[in-house]
Structures are given as structure tokens and as C-alpha cells.
Amino acid sequence: DKGAYPFYMLKEIDEQPAVMRRLVSEYLDADGQPMVEEQMLADIADADHIYIIGAGTSYHAGLVGARMFEKFAKTPTTVHVSSEFAYEQPLLSAKPFFIFLSQSGETADSREVLVNVNKNHWPSLTITNVDKSTLSREATYTMLLFAGPEIAVASTKAYTAQIAVEAVLAKALGEYLKSEDAKDFDLKHELATVANGMQAITDSKDKLEEIVSHYLSKPRNAFYIGRGVDWAVSLEAALKLKEISYVQAEGFASGELKHGTIALIEKGTPVIGIITQDRTAGLTRSNLEETQARGASILTIVSRHLAKEDDTVILPDVNPYLTPLLSVVPAQLLAYYTSLGKGLDVDKPRNLAKSVTVQ
Ligand code: F6R
């Protein structure tokens, strides 16, 4: 029931702080130690490579998680679109472990990959919102998202829950493997900070609605740009905008723009920079300026410690691996208000189904 909300999507965006807190209580004990099946950790520790498989938003959540498995658990990780992997399987390592990311647990493309994984007796984990879903039943292990039902076609709280569960797993695996980085990663504290930060962003909706009316209500195209995890979030931010507001949006690695795509920038094209990483903040800022010099209207979503006077949206500071949990929220709201302003059915965009059960 969506209660007083006009659309499920807005309700689900607002539920994200509560989902973060729920995940803390489901997966971290009083001392902040992860509560994760030991045998699963042993199986992943035994593997030499993690393959993450997903589609759409779940694929985007995988792009964020991969960095954490490499940082905290020192395990090489690659992320694959399920519909590609199913038919063009790359050369695999000797001991693969598969992680399936799927809100519904029913996506046909991902199921196709799991059938083959099982034929080869490779161990697997499904991270899903739906207990007893097909991908959950058929994988070796399951971790639930505990996000509550997601009704809007555009995925929001499942994306952030997937990233948080990946963080739990990265920490658990890293501790199992005795990594110092994992030990120092105070996830309980970080997720509490994230929950408060999400709350602060969802409390300032008016500002995002106003940005939409100035910059996003008219243009036919828009760009999100960033580097590293900010690029990963750019892809998700652009997908949100495309699928519910029908603005043709692209998420782009900010350094790649000048290699061709910058030709698309015209007067008034919105270019939104996501800036949360110390090493690349300055570079993304200069890439934004390059587009501004060609007429773009630039907007920024920036972590507080990197913020400057003219920035558009300021995010509370969190661990650099978890910034996607915050930077995506304004992007979800920008997509929501753009769709709403056009009078579209936010929850049921044209041509789309909540669960894609055909290949
Ligand atoms: C976009 C969206 C889709 C799904 C994709 C995979 O907002 O919801 O891109 O992420 O269809 O679905 P699941 O996660 O159920 O496998």
C-alpha cells in the first residue's frame, strides 16, 4: 500500500534509510562483526576469482560491489551483463565463484547463466530480495536484501540494498582472509552514517524538484559523468532518468567524453557530474568545465569534503567505497521529479515489466 504517497517509487526512495538500518541488524552483530554463513566464506575463499552476474540496475550494483571485493577481500572480481555472459562466456579462471545479483530472483538471462554454472558444479551465491525465488533456490547460497517488496518498475531501494549486502560480504570475506583493510572497515558505523545521510537527502526533496524545473524538464538529452565508482553510479543515474522520464540520458566515464561524445553537447544540455573521490575530483571538474565551455548546463553531486561554493547537491561524507549509497539518491529523485513533471506514470513506464522473464 503506498499510503499517502502518489507513487510507489517515492515511497521506496524514502524507505532506503530504514533498509540500511534493517541490514545492519540482520547482518552485523553487536560488535559489528558480519553474520554470514561460514561455509560460504570458505567456498569463496577457495576461489581465485569472483564473477558477478546481473542485468540492468543489478549489473550496476555489481560494478560498485566488485571494487569492495578487490579492496577488502583482495579477490579479483569481474562484473558481467547476464544476457552477454550466457552466450559469450569469457575464458574463466581455474576456480570461479559466481554471485548473482537480482532483485526479483527471476530474470531469465541470469537464470540461463546459473543453469550452466550448476552444470559445471561451480559454487554460487544469489543476492536477492525474494526468498525462494528461482535464482535463490538454484544457487548454492542465498543472501536476502530485506528491502521489502519493490513495486515501482524502476529499482531504487533494491540497488542500495544490493550494494550494502555486497559490503557485508566483502567485509566478512576480508576478515575470513585476515585482510587488514577489512578489519579497519567499520561497516556498522558506516552504514549508520549512510542511513542518516540518505535521510538528509530525502528530506531536501524540494531542492531537487526545483533543479528539475530549471534544468531537466525540457531537454531531450542529458549526461551523468564520473570516474571510478562515480562512473558506476552515473550509469545507474542515467538508466533511472531514461526509463521513467524518457529523457535520453547517458552515463559516461568523464575522461572519455572528449574522445567523441562531447560533440553531442549543445546549449542547455544538462551534464551532471558525480564527484566523491579525492583522486579524481579535480579531473571530473575540468571535464565538466569543458562541457560548460560548449554550452552545457552543469550540475554537481559532490561529497562534502570536496564541495565548492557553486555545487548543486552536497552529500554527507562516508567511506569512499560506500559513496554510491548516497550519490544515487539525488539522481533517483531527479528522475522521479522529471517523470512527475511530465505527467507520466512514474511507477509503470511504457514498454517495461518489473520482472523480465524472457531472454
Ligand atoms: C531498472 C530495473 C531493471 C532491473 C533488471 C534486473 O530500474 O529495475 O534494470 O534491474 O531488469 O532485474 P532483477 O534485479 O530482478 O534481476
CSV table of C-alpha atoms and ligand atoms in Angstrom, one decimal:
chain,number,residue,atom,x,y,z
A,1,ASP,CA,0.0,0.0,0.0
A,2,LYS,CA,1.5,3.3,-0.9
A,3,GLY,CA,-0.3,5.3,1.8
A,4,ALA,CA,-0.1,9.0,1.3
A,5,TYR,CA,2.5,8.7,-1.5
A,6,PRO,CA,1.4,9.5,-5.0
A,7,PHE,CA,3.7,6.8,-6.4
A,8,TYR,CA,5.5,3.7,-5.0
A,9,MET,CA,8.8,4.9,-6.4
A,10,LEU,CA,8.8,7.9,-4.0
A,11,LYS,CA,7.9,5.7,-1.1
A,12,GLU,CA,10.6,3.2,-2.0
A,13,ILE,CA,13.2,6.0,-2.2
A,14,ASP,CA,12.2,7.2,1.2
A,15,GLU,CA,12.4,3.7,2.7
A,16,GLN,CA,16.2,3.5,1.9
A,17,PRO,CA,17.4,4.7,5.3
A,18,ALA,CA,15.2,2.1,7.1
A,19,VAL,CA,16.5,-0.6,4.7
A,20,MET,CA,20.1,0.3,5.6
A,21,ARG,CA,19.3,0.0,9.4
A,22,ARG,CA,17.5,-3.3,8.8
A,23,LEU,CA,20.5,-4.7,7.0
A,24,VAL,CA,22.7,-3.7,9.9
A,25,SER,CA,20.5,-5.6,12.3
A,26,GLU,CA,20.2,-8.6,10.0
A,27,TYR,CA,23.9,-8.9,9.1
A,28,LEU,CA,26.1,-7.3,11.8
A,29,ASP,CA,26.3,-8.3,15.4
A,30,ALA,CA,26.6,-6.0,18.4
A,31,ASP,CA,30.4,-5.7,17.8
A,32,GLY,CA,29.9,-5.0,14.1
A,33,GLN,CA,31.1,-8.5,13.1
A,34,PRO,CA,29.3,-9.8,9.9
A,35,MET,CA,26.9,-12.7,10.5
A,36,VAL,CA,27.4,-14.7,7.3
A,37,GLU,CA,27.4,-18.5,6.6
A,38,GLU,CA,30.9,-19.8,7.3
A,39,GLN,CA,30.8,-22.5,4.7
A,40,MET,CA,30.0,-19.9,2.0
A,41,LEU,CA,33.0,-17.8,3.1
A,42,ALA,CA,35.2,-20.9,2.9
A,43,ASP,CA,33.9,-21.6,-0.6
A,44,ILE,CA,34.6,-18.1,-1.8
A,45,ALA,CA,38.0,-18.0,-0.1
A,46,ASP,CA,38.8,-21.2,-2.0
A,47,ALA,CA,38.0,-19.5,-5.3
A,48,ASP,CA,40.5,-17.5,-7.3
A,49,HIS,CA,38.1,-15.1,-9.0
A,50,ILE,CA,34.6,-13.8,-8.3
A,51,TYR,CA,32.2,-13.4,-11.3
A,52,ILE,CA,29.3,-11.1,-10.6
A,53,ILE,CA,26.3,-11.6,-12.9
A,54,GLY,CA,23.3,-9.2,-13.3
A,55,ALA,CA,21.1,-7.2,-15.6
A,56,GLY,CA,20.2,-3.5,-15.6
A,57,THR,CA,20.3,-1.9,-12.2
A,58,SER,CA,21.6,-5.2,-10.6
A,59,TYR,CA,24.5,-5.1,-13.0
A,60,HIS,CA,25.2,-1.5,-11.9
A,61,ALA,CA,25.1,-2.6,-8.3
A,62,GLY,CA,27.7,-5.3,-9.2
A,63,LEU,CA,30.0,-2.6,-10.7
A,64,VAL,CA,30.1,-1.0,-7.2
A,65,GLY,CA,30.5,-4.3,-5.3
A,66,ALA,CA,33.4,-5.5,-7.4
A,67,ARG,CA,35.6,-2.7,-6.1
A,68,MET,CA,34.9,-3.7,-2.5
A,69,PHE,CA,35.7,-7.4,-3.1
A,70,GLU,CA,39.0,-6.4,-4.5
A,71,LYS,CA,39.8,-3.8,-1.8
A,72,PHE,CA,38.6,-5.6,1.3
A,73,ALA,CA,38.9,-9.2,0.3
A,74,LYS,CA,41.7,-9.0,-2.2
A,75,THR,CA,39.9,-11.2,-4.6
A,76,PRO,CA,39.9,-10.4,-8.3
A,77,THR,CA,36.3,-9.7,-9.4
A,78,THR,CA,34.7,-9.0,-12.7
A,79,VAL,CA,31.1,-8.0,-13.4
A,80,HIS,CA,29.1,-9.3,-16.4
A,81,VAL,CA,25.8,-8.5,-18.0
A,82,SER,CA,23.9,-11.8,-17.8
A,83,SER,CA,22.5,-11.7,-21.3
A,84,GLU,CA,26.0,-11.4,-22.7
A,85,PHE,CA,27.7,-13.9,-20.4
A,86,ALA,CA,25.1,-16.5,-21.2
A,87,TYR,CA,26.1,-16.7,-24.9
A,88,GLU,CA,29.7,-15.3,-24.9
A,89,GLN,CA,31.2,-16.8,-21.9
A,90,PRO,CA,34.7,-15.4,-21.3
A,91,LEU,CA,37.7,-17.6,-20.5
A,92,LEU,CA,37.2,-18.4,-16.8
A,93,SER,CA,39.7,-18.8,-14.1
A,94,ALA,CA,40.5,-22.2,-12.6
A,95,LYS,CA,38.3,-21.8,-9.5
A,96,PRO,CA,35.4,-19.4,-10.2
A,97,PHE,CA,32.8,-18.4,-7.6
A,98,PHE,CA,29.6,-16.8,-9.0
A,99,ILE,CA,27.5,-14.1,-7.4
A,100,PHE,CA,24.1,-13.5,-8.9
A,101,LEU,CA,22.5,-10.1,-8.2
A,102,SER,CA,18.8,-10.0,-8.8
A,103,GLN,CA,16.0,-8.1,-7.1
A,104,SER,CA,13.3,-10.4,-8.3
A,105,GLY,CA,15.4,-13.6,-8.5
A,106,GLU,CA,13.5,-14.4,-11.7
A,107,THR,CA,15.4,-12.7,-14.5
A,108,ALA,CA,15.6,-15.1,-17.4
A,109,ASP,CA,19.0,-14.0,-18.7
A,110,SER,CA,20.6,-14.5,-15.2
A,111,ARG,CA,18.8,-17.9,-14.8
A,112,GLU,CA,20.4,-19.0,-18.1
A,113,VAL,CA,23.8,-18.3,-16.7
A,114,LEU,CA,23.1,-20.2,-13.5
A,115,VAL,CA,21.9,-23.3,-15.3
A,116,ASN,CA,25.4,-23.5,-16.9
A,117,VAL,CA,27.2,-22.7,-13.6
A,118,ASN,CA,25.3,-25.6,-12.0
A,119,LYS,CA,26.1,-28.0,-14.9
A,120,ASN,CA,29.8,-27.3,-14.1
A,121,HIS,CA,29.4,-27.7,-10.4
A,122,TRP,CA,30.7,-24.2,-9.7
A,123,PRO,CA,29.7,-22.7,-6.3
A,124,SER,CA,27.3,-19.7,-6.4
A,125,LEU,CA,25.5,-17.1,-4.3
A,126,THR,CA,22.3,-15.3,-5.2
A,127,ILE,CA,21.8,-11.9,-3.6
A,128,THR,CA,18.0,-11.3,-4.0
A,129,ASN,CA,15.0,-9.6,-2.5
A,130,VAL,CA,12.8,-12.6,-3.0
A,131,ASP,CA,13.2,-15.6,-0.7
A,132,LYS,CA,12.6,-18.9,-2.6
A,133,SER,CA,12.8,-17.2,-6.0
A,134,THR,CA,14.2,-19.3,-8.8
A,135,LEU,CA,17.7,-17.9,-8.6
A,136,SER,CA,17.7,-18.3,-4.9
A,137,ARG,CA,16.6,-21.9,-5.0
A,138,GLU,CA,19.1,-22.9,-7.7
A,139,ALA,CA,22.2,-21.2,-6.3
A,140,THR,CA,24.4,-22.8,-3.6
A,141,TYR,CA,23.8,-19.9,-1.2
A,142,THR,CA,21.4,-17.0,-0.7
A,143,MET,CA,21.7,-13.6,1.0
A,144,LEU,CA,18.5,-11.6,1.2
A,145,LEU,CA,18.2,-7.9,0.6
A,146,PHE,CA,15.5,-7.4,3.3
A,147,ALA,CA,14.3,-4.3,1.3
A,148,GLY,CA,10.6,-5.2,1.5
A,149,PRO,CA,8.5,-5.5,-1.7
A,150,GLU,CA,9.7,-3.2,-4.5
A,151,ILE,CA,6.6,-2.3,-6.6
A,152,ALA,CA,7.8,0.5,-8.8
A,153,VAL,CA,9.3,-0.8,-12.1
A,154,ALA,CA,12.3,1.5,-11.6
A,155,SER,CA,14.5,-0.1,-9.0
A,156,THR,CA,15.7,2.1,-6.1
A,157,LYS,CA,15.9,0.5,-2.7
A,158,ALA,CA,17.0,-2.8,-4.1
A,159,TYR,CA,20.0,-1.1,-5.7
A,160,THR,CA,21.2,0.4,-2.5
A,161,ALA,CA,20.4,-2.8,-0.5
A,162,GLN,CA,22.4,-4.8,-3.0
A,163,ILE,CA,25.4,-2.5,-2.5
A,164,ALA,CA,25.1,-2.8,1.3
A,165,VAL,CA,24.9,-6.6,1.2
A,166,GLU,CA,27.9,-6.7,-1.1
A,167,ALA,CA,29.7,-4.5,1.5
A,168,VAL,CA,28.8,-7.0,4.3
A,169,LEU,CA,30.1,-9.9,2.2
A,170,ALA,CA,33.3,-8.1,1.3
A,171,LYS,CA,33.9,-7.3,4.9
A,172,ALA,CA,33.1,-10.9,6.0
A,173,LEU,CA,35.3,-12.4,3.4
A,174,GLY,CA,38.1,-10.0,4.0
A,175,GLU,CA,38.0,-10.8,7.8
A,176,TYR,CA,37.9,-14.5,7.0
A,177,LEU,CA,41.0,-14.0,4.8
A,178,LYS,CA,42.7,-11.8,7.5
A,179,SER,CA,42.8,-8.6,5.5
A,180,GLU,CA,43.8,-5.5,7.4
A,181,ASP,CA,41.6,-3.4,5.2
A,182,ALA,CA,38.6,-5.4,6.1
A,183,LYS,CA,39.4,-5.2,9.8
A,184,ASP,CA,39.6,-1.5,9.7
A,185,PHE,CA,36.3,-1.2,7.7
A,186,ASP,CA,33.8,-0.2,10.4
A,187,LEU,CA,30.8,-1.2,8.4
A,188,LYS,CA,28.3,-0.9,11.3
A,189,HIS,CA,29.3,2.7,11.8
A,190,GLU,CA,29.5,3.5,8.1
A,191,LEU,CA,26.0,2.1,7.3
A,192,ALA,CA,24.5,4.1,10.2
A,193,THR,CA,26.2,7.2,8.7
A,194,VAL,CA,24.8,6.3,5.3
A,195,ALA,CA,21.3,5.9,6.7
A,196,ASN,CA,21.4,9.4,8.3
A,197,GLY,CA,22.9,10.8,5.1
A,198,MET,CA,20.1,9.3,3.0
A,199,GLN,CA,17.6,10.8,5.3
A,200,ALA,CA,19.1,14.2,5.0
A,201,ILE,CA,18.9,13.9,1.2
A,202,THR,CA,15.3,12.7,1.1
A,203,ASP,CA,14.4,15.5,3.5
A,204,SER,CA,15.6,18.0,0.9
A,205,LYS,CA,13.3,16.9,-1.9
A,206,ASP,CA,12.1,20.5,-2.7
A,207,LYS,CA,15.5,21.5,-3.8
A,208,LEU,CA,15.7,18.5,-6.3
A,209,GLU,CA,12.2,19.3,-7.6
A,210,GLU,CA,13.4,22.9,-8.3
A,211,ILE,CA,16.5,21.7,-10.1
A,212,VAL,CA,14.3,19.6,-12.3
A,213,SER,CA,12.1,22.5,-13.3
A,214,HIS,CA,15.1,24.6,-14.2
A,215,TYR,CA,17.3,22.1,-15.9
A,216,LEU,CA,15.7,18.8,-16.8
A,217,SER,CA,12.1,19.4,-17.7
A,218,LYS,CA,12.7,20.5,-21.3
A,219,PRO,CA,15.9,19.0,-22.7
A,220,ARG,CA,15.7,15.7,-24.7
A,221,ASN,CA,19.2,14.5,-23.6
A,222,ALA,CA,21.3,14.6,-20.5
A,223,PHE,CA,24.6,13.2,-19.3
A,224,TYR,CA,25.8,11.9,-16.0
A,225,ILE,CA,29.6,11.8,-15.7
A,226,GLY,CA,32.1,10.5,-13.2
A,227,ARG,CA,35.2,8.3,-12.7
A,228,GLY,CA,35.5,5.0,-10.8
A,229,VAL,CA,32.5,4.4,-8.6
A,230,ASP,CA,31.2,7.7,-9.7
A,231,TRP,CA,31.1,6.4,-13.2
A,232,ALA,CA,29.3,3.3,-12.0
A,233,VAL,CA,26.6,5.5,-10.3
A,234,SER,CA,26.4,7.6,-13.5
A,235,LEU,CA,25.3,4.5,-15.4
A,236,GLU,CA,22.6,3.8,-12.8
A,237,ALA,CA,21.6,7.5,-12.6
A,238,ALA,CA,21.2,7.7,-16.4
A,239,LEU,CA,19.1,4.5,-16.5
A,240,LYS,CA,16.7,5.9,-13.9
A,241,LEU,CA,16.2,9.1,-15.9
A,242,LYS,CA,15.8,7.2,-19.2
A,243,GLU,CA,13.3,4.6,-18.0
A,244,ILE,CA,10.8,6.8,-16.2
A,245,SER,CA,11.2,10.3,-17.9
A,246,TYR,CA,12.1,9.2,-21.4
A,247,VAL,CA,15.0,11.7,-21.4
A,248,GLN,CA,17.8,10.2,-23.5
A,249,ALA,CA,20.5,10.0,-20.8
A,250,GLU,CA,24.0,8.6,-20.9
A,251,GLY,CA,26.2,7.7,-18.0
A,252,PHE,CA,29.8,8.4,-19.1
A,253,ALA,CA,33.3,7.9,-17.8
A,254,SER,CA,34.2,11.6,-17.6
A,255,GLY,CA,37.6,11.2,-19.2
A,256,GLU,CA,36.0,9.5,-22.3
A,257,LEU,CA,33.7,12.4,-23.2
A,258,LYS,CA,36.4,14.3,-25.1
A,259,HIS,CA,37.1,11.2,-27.2
A,260,GLY,CA,33.9,11.7,-29.2
A,261,THR,CA,30.8,12.1,-27.3
A,262,ILE,CA,31.4,15.8,-26.3
A,263,ALA,CA,30.2,16.5,-29.9
A,264,LEU,CA,26.7,16.0,-28.6
A,265,ILE,CA,26.8,18.9,-26.1
A,266,GLU,CA,24.7,21.8,-27.1
A,267,LYS,CA,23.5,24.9,-25.4
A,268,GLY,CA,21.5,23.9,-22.4
A,269,THR,CA,22.4,20.1,-22.4
A,270,PRO,CA,22.4,19.1,-18.8
A,271,VAL,CA,25.7,17.5,-17.7
A,272,ILE,CA,25.6,16.2,-14.1
A,273,GLY,CA,29.0,15.4,-12.5
A,274,ILE,CA,29.2,13.0,-9.6
A,275,ILE,CA,32.2,13.8,-7.5
A,276,THR,CA,33.0,11.7,-4.4
A,277,GLN,CA,36.6,10.5,-4.9
A,278,ASP,CA,39.6,12.5,-3.8
A,279,ARG,CA,41.9,11.3,-6.6
A,280,THR,CA,39.6,12.1,-9.5
A,281,ALA,CA,37.5,15.1,-8.2
A,282,GLY,CA,39.7,17.7,-9.9
A,283,LEU,CA,39.7,15.8,-13.2
A,284,THR,CA,35.9,15.4,-13.3
A,285,ARG,CA,35.6,19.1,-12.5
A,286,SER,CA,37.7,20.0,-15.5
A,287,ASN,CA,35.8,17.6,-17.7
A,288,LEU,CA,32.6,19.4,-16.6
A,289,GLU,CA,34.2,22.8,-17.5
A,290,GLU,CA,35.0,21.5,-20.9
A,291,THR,CA,31.3,20.8,-21.5
A,292,GLN,CA,30.3,24.1,-20.0
A,293,ALA,CA,32.6,25.9,-22.4
A,294,ARG,CA,30.5,24.3,-25.2
A,295,GLY,CA,27.2,25.4,-23.7
A,296,ALA,CA,26.2,22.7,-21.3
A,297,SER,CA,24.3,23.5,-18.1
A,298,ILE,CA,26.4,21.8,-15.5
A,299,LEU,CA,25.2,20.4,-12.2
A,300,THR,CA,27.2,18.6,-9.5
A,301,ILE,CA,26.5,16.0,-6.8
A,302,VAL,CA,29.6,16.2,-4.5
A,303,SER,CA,30.8,14.8,-1.2
A,304,ARG,CA,31.0,17.5,1.5
A,305,HIS,CA,34.8,17.4,1.9
A,306,LEU,CA,35.2,18.1,-1.8
A,307,ALA,CA,32.5,20.7,-2.2
A,308,LYS,CA,32.9,24.2,-3.5
A,309,GLU,CA,30.6,27.1,-3.3
A,310,ASP,CA,28.6,26.6,-6.6
A,311,ASP,CA,28.0,22.9,-6.2
A,312,THR,CA,24.4,21.8,-6.6
A,313,VAL,CA,23.9,18.9,-4.2
A,314,ILE,CA,26.2,18.2,-1.3
A,315,LEU,CA,26.4,14.7,0.2
A,316,PRO,CA,27.4,13.8,3.7
A,317,ASP,CA,30.9,12.2,3.9
A,318,VAL,CA,31.1,8.4,4.2
A,319,ASN,CA,33.7,5.8,3.4
A,320,PRO,CA,34.8,6.3,-0.2
A,321,TYR,CA,33.7,2.7,-1.2
A,322,LEU,CA,30.1,3.5,0.0
A,323,THR,CA,29.5,6.9,-1.6
A,324,PRO,CA,27.3,5.3,-4.3
A,325,LEU,CA,24.7,4.6,-1.5
A,326,LEU,CA,24.3,8.4,-1.2
A,327,SER,CA,25.1,9.8,-4.6
A,328,VAL,CA,22.4,7.7,-6.3
A,329,VAL,CA,19.6,9.1,-4.1
A,330,PRO,CA,19.5,12.6,-5.6
A,331,ALA,CA,19.7,11.0,-9.0
A,332,GLN,CA,16.7,8.8,-8.2
A,333,LEU,CA,14.8,11.9,-7.1
A,334,LEU,CA,15.8,13.9,-10.2
A,335,ALA,CA,14.4,11.1,-12.3
A,336,TYR,CA,11.3,10.9,-10.2
A,337,TYR,CA,10.5,14.7,-10.5
A,338,THR,CA,11.3,14.8,-14.2
A,339,SER,CA,8.8,12.0,-14.8
A,340,LEU,CA,6.3,13.5,-12.5
A,341,GLY,CA,6.6,16.9,-14.1
A,342,LYS,CA,5.8,15.4,-17.5
A,343,GLY,CA,2.7,13.8,-16.1
A,344,LEU,CA,3.9,10.3,-16.8
A,345,ASP,CA,3.0,7.1,-14.9
A,346,VAL,CA,6.2,7.1,-12.7
A,347,ASP,CA,5.6,3.5,-11.4
A,348,LYS,CA,4.7,2.0,-14.7
A,349,PRO,CA,6.9,3.4,-17.6
A,350,ARG,CA,6.0,2.3,-21.1
A,351,ASN,CA,7.4,-0.9,-22.6
A,352,LEU,CA,8.8,-2.2,-19.3
A,353,ALA,CA,7.9,-5.0,-16.9
A,354,LYS,CA,9.1,-5.4,-13.3
A,355,SER,CA,10.5,-8.8,-13.8
A,356,VAL,CA,12.0,-9.8,-17.2
A,357,THR,CA,11.3,-13.5,-17.6
A,358,VAL,CA,12.1,-13.7,-21.3
A,359,GLN,CA,15.6,-13.8,-22.8
B,1,F6R,C1,15.8,-0.7,-13.7
B,1,F6R,C2,15.4,-2.1,-13.4
B,1,F6R,C3,16.0,-3.2,-14.2
B,1,F6R,C4,16.3,-4.5,-13.4
B,1,F6R,C5,16.7,-5.6,-14.3
B,1,F6R,C6,17.1,-6.8,-13.5
B,1,F6R,O1,15.3,0.2,-12.8
B,1,F6R,O2,14.7,-2.4,-12.4
B,1,F6R,O3,17.1,-2.8,-15.0
B,1,F6R,O4,17.4,-4.1,-12.5
B,1,F6R,O5,15.6,-6.0,-15.1
B,1,F6R,O6,16.1,-7.3,-12.6
B,1,F6R,P1,16.4,-8.2,-11.4
B,1,F6R,O7,17.3,-7.4,-10.4
B,1,F6R,O8,15.1,-8.5,-10.8
B,1,F6R,O9,17.2,-9.4,-11.9
